[in-house]
PDB file of C-alpha atoms in Angstrom:
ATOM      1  CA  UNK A 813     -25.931  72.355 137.165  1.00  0.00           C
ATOM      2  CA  UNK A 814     -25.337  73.214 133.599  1.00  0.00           C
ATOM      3  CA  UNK A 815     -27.206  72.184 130.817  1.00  0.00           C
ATOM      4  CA  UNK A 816     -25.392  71.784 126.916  1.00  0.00           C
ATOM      5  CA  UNK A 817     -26.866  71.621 123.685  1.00  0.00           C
ATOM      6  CA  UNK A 818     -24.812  70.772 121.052  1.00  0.00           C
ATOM      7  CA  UNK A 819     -25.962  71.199 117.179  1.00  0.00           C
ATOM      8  CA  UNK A 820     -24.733  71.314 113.769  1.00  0.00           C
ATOM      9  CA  UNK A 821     -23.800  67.519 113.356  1.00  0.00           C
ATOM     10  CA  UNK A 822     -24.458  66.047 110.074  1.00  0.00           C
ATOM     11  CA  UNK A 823     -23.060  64.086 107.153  1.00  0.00           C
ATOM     12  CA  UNK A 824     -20.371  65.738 104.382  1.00  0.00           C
ATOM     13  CA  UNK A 825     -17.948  64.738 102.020  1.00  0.00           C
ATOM     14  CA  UNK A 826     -13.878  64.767 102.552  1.00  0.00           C
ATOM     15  CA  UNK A 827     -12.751  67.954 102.470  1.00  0.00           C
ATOM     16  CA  UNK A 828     -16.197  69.746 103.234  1.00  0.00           C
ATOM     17  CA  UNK A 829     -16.646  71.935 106.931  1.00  0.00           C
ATOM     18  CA  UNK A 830     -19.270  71.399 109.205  1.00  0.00           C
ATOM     19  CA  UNK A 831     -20.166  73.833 112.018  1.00  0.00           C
ATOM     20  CA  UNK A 832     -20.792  72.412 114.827  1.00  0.00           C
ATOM     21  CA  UNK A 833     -22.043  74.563 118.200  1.00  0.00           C
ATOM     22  CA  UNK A 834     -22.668  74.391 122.209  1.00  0.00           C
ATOM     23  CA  UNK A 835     -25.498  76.177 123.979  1.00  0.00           C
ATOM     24  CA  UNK A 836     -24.775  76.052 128.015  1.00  0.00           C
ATOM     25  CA  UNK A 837     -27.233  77.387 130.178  1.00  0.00           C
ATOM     26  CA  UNK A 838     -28.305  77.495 134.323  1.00  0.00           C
ATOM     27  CA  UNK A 839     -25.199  77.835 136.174  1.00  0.00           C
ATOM     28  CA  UNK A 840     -22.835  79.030 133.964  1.00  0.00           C
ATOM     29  CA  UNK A 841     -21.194  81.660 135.676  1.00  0.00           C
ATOM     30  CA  UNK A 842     -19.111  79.257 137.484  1.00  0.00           C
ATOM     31  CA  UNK A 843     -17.621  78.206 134.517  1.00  0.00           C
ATOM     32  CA  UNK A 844     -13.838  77.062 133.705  1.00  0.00           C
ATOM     33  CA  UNK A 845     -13.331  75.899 130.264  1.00  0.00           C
ATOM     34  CA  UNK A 846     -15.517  74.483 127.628  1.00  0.00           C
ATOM     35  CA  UNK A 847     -14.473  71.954 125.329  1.00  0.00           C
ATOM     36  CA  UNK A 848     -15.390  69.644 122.785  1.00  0.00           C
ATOM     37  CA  UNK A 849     -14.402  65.926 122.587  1.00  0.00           C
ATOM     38  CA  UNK A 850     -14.995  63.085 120.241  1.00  0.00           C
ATOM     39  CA  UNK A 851     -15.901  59.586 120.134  1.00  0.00           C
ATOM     40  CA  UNK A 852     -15.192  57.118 117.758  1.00  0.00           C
ATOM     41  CA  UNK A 853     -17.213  54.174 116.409  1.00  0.00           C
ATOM     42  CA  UNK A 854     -15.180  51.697 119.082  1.00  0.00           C
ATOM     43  CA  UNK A 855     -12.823  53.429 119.779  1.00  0.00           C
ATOM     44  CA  UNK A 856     -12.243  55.681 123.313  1.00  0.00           C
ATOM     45  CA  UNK A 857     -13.508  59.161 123.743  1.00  0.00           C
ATOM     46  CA  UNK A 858     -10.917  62.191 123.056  1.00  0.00           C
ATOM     47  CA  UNK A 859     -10.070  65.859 123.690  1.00  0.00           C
ATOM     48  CA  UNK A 860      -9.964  67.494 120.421  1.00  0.00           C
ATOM     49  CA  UNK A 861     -10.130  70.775 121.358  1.00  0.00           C
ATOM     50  CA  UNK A 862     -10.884  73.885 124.477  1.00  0.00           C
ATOM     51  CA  UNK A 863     -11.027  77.317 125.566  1.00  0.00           C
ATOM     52  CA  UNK A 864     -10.213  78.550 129.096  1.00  0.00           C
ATOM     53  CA  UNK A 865     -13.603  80.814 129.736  1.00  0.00           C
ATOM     54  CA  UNK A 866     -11.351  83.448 131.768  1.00  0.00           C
ATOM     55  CA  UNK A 867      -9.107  84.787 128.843  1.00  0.00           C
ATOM     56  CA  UNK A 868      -9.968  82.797 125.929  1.00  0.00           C
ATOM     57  CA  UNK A 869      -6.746  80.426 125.532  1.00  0.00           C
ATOM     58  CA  UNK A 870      -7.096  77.591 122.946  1.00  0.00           C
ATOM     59  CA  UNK A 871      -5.970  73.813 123.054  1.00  0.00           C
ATOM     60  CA  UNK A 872      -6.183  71.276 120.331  1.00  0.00           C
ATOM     61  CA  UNK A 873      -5.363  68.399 119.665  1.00  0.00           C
ATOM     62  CA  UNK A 874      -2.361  67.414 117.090  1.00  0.00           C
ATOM     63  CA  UNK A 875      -4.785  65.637 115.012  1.00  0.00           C
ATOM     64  CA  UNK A 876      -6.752  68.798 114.024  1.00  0.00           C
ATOM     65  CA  UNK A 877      -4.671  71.558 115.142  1.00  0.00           C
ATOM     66  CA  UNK A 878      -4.669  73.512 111.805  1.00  0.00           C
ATOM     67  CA  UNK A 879      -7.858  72.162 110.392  1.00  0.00           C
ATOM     68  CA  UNK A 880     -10.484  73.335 113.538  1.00  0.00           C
ATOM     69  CA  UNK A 881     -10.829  76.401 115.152  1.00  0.00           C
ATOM     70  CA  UNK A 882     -12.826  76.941 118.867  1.00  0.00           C
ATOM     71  CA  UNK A 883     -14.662  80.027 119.089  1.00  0.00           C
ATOM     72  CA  UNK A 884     -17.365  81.348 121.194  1.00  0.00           C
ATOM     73  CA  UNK A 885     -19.993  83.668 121.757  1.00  0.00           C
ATOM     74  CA  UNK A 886     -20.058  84.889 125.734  1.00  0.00           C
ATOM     75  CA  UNK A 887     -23.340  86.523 125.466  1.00  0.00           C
ATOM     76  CA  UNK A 888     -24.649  83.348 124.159  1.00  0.00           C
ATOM     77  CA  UNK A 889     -22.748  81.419 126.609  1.00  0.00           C
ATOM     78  CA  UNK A 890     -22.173  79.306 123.273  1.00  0.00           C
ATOM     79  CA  UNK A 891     -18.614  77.729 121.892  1.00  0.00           C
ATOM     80  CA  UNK A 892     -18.436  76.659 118.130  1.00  0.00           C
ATOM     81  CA  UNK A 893     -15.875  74.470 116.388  1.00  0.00           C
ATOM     82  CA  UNK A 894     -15.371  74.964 112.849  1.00  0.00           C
ATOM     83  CA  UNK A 895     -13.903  71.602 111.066  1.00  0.00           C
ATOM     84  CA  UNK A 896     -12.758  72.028 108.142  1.00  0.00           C
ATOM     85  CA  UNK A 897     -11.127  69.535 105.362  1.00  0.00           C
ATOM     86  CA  UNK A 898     -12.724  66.624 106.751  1.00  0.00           C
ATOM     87  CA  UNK A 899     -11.411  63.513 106.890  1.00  0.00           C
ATOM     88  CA  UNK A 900     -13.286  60.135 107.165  1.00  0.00           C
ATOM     89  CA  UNK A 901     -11.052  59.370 110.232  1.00  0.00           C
ATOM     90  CA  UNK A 902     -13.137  62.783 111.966  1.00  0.00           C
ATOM     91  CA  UNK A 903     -16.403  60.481 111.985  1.00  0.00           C
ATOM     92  CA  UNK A 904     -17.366  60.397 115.130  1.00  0.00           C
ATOM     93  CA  UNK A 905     -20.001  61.505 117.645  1.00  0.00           C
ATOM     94  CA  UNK A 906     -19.113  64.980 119.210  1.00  0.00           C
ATOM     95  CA  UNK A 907     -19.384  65.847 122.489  1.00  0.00           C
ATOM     96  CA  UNK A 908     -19.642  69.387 124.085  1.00  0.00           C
ATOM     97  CA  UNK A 909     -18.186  69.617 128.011  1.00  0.00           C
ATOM     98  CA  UNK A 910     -17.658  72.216 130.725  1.00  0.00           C
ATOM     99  CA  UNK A 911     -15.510  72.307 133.875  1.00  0.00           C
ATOM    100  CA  UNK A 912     -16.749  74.365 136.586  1.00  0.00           C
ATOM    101  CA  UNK A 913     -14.713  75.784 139.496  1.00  0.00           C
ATOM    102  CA  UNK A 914     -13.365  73.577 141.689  1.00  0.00           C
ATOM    103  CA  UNK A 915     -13.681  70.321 139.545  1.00  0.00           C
ATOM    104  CA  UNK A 916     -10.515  68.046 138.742  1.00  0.00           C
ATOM    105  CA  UNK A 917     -12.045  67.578 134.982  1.00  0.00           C
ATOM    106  CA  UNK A 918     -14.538  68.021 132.677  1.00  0.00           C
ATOM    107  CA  UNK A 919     -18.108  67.476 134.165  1.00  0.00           C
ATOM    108  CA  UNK A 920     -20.669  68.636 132.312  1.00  0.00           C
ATOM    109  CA  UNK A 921     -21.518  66.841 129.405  1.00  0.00           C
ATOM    110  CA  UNK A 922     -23.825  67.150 126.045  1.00  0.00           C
ATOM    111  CA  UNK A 923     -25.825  64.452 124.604  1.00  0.00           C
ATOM    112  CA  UNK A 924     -23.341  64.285 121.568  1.00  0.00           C
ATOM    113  CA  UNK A 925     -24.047  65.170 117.720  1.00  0.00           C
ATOM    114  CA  UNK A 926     -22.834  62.993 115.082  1.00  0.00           C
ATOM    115  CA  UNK A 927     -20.636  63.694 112.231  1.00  0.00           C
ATOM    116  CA  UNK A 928     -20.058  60.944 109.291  1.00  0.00           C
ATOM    117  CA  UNK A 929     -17.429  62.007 106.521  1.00  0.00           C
ATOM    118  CA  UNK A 930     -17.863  59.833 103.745  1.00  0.00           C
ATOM    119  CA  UNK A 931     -14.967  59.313 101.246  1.00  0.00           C
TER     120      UNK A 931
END
């Protein structure tokens, strides 16, 4: 099993940056990709952006490509994502997630850390 701990949520203006970050500890090793997702206030949960754990590759989605950036620390076994120029639309809760080897998907999951952007 792995355990996530996300952090850095909080409340900013429009156009501020947050920082938000993953902690994943116990069985790590077999891990695949981490990612962080989103869920709106009724709305469904979505990718927003991941790194394969092998080489690094990114993925984001359209809707922040250009405004977040995915980074990590390996020998923290810790991924970050950087928002910046917040828009109210990016309030949401935020949700950290790893696939491990041989799952179809993401199954790992954080407890979530909110972000509000206020106009």
């Amino acid at each position: 099993q792995v355990q996530l701990a996300e952090s850095g949520g909080g409340s900013v203006q429009a156009g501020g940056s947050l920082r938000l970050s993953c902690a994943a500890s116990g069985r790590t090793i077999y891990t695949v990709a981490m990612g962080w997702f989103r869920q709106a206030p009724g709305k469904e949960r979505e990718f927003v952006a991941s790194m394969r754990w092998a080489n690094g590759d990114t993925y984001y989605a359209d809707s922040i490509k250009d405004r977040f950036t995915i980074s990590r620390d390996i020998r923290k076994n810790t991924i970050y994502l950087q928002m910046n120029r917040l828009k109210p639309e990016d309030t949401a809760d935020y949700y950290c997630a790893t696939q491990t080897v041989g799952a179809h998907d993401y199954n790992n999951w954080g407890q979530g850390t909110q972000v509000t952007v206020n106009s």
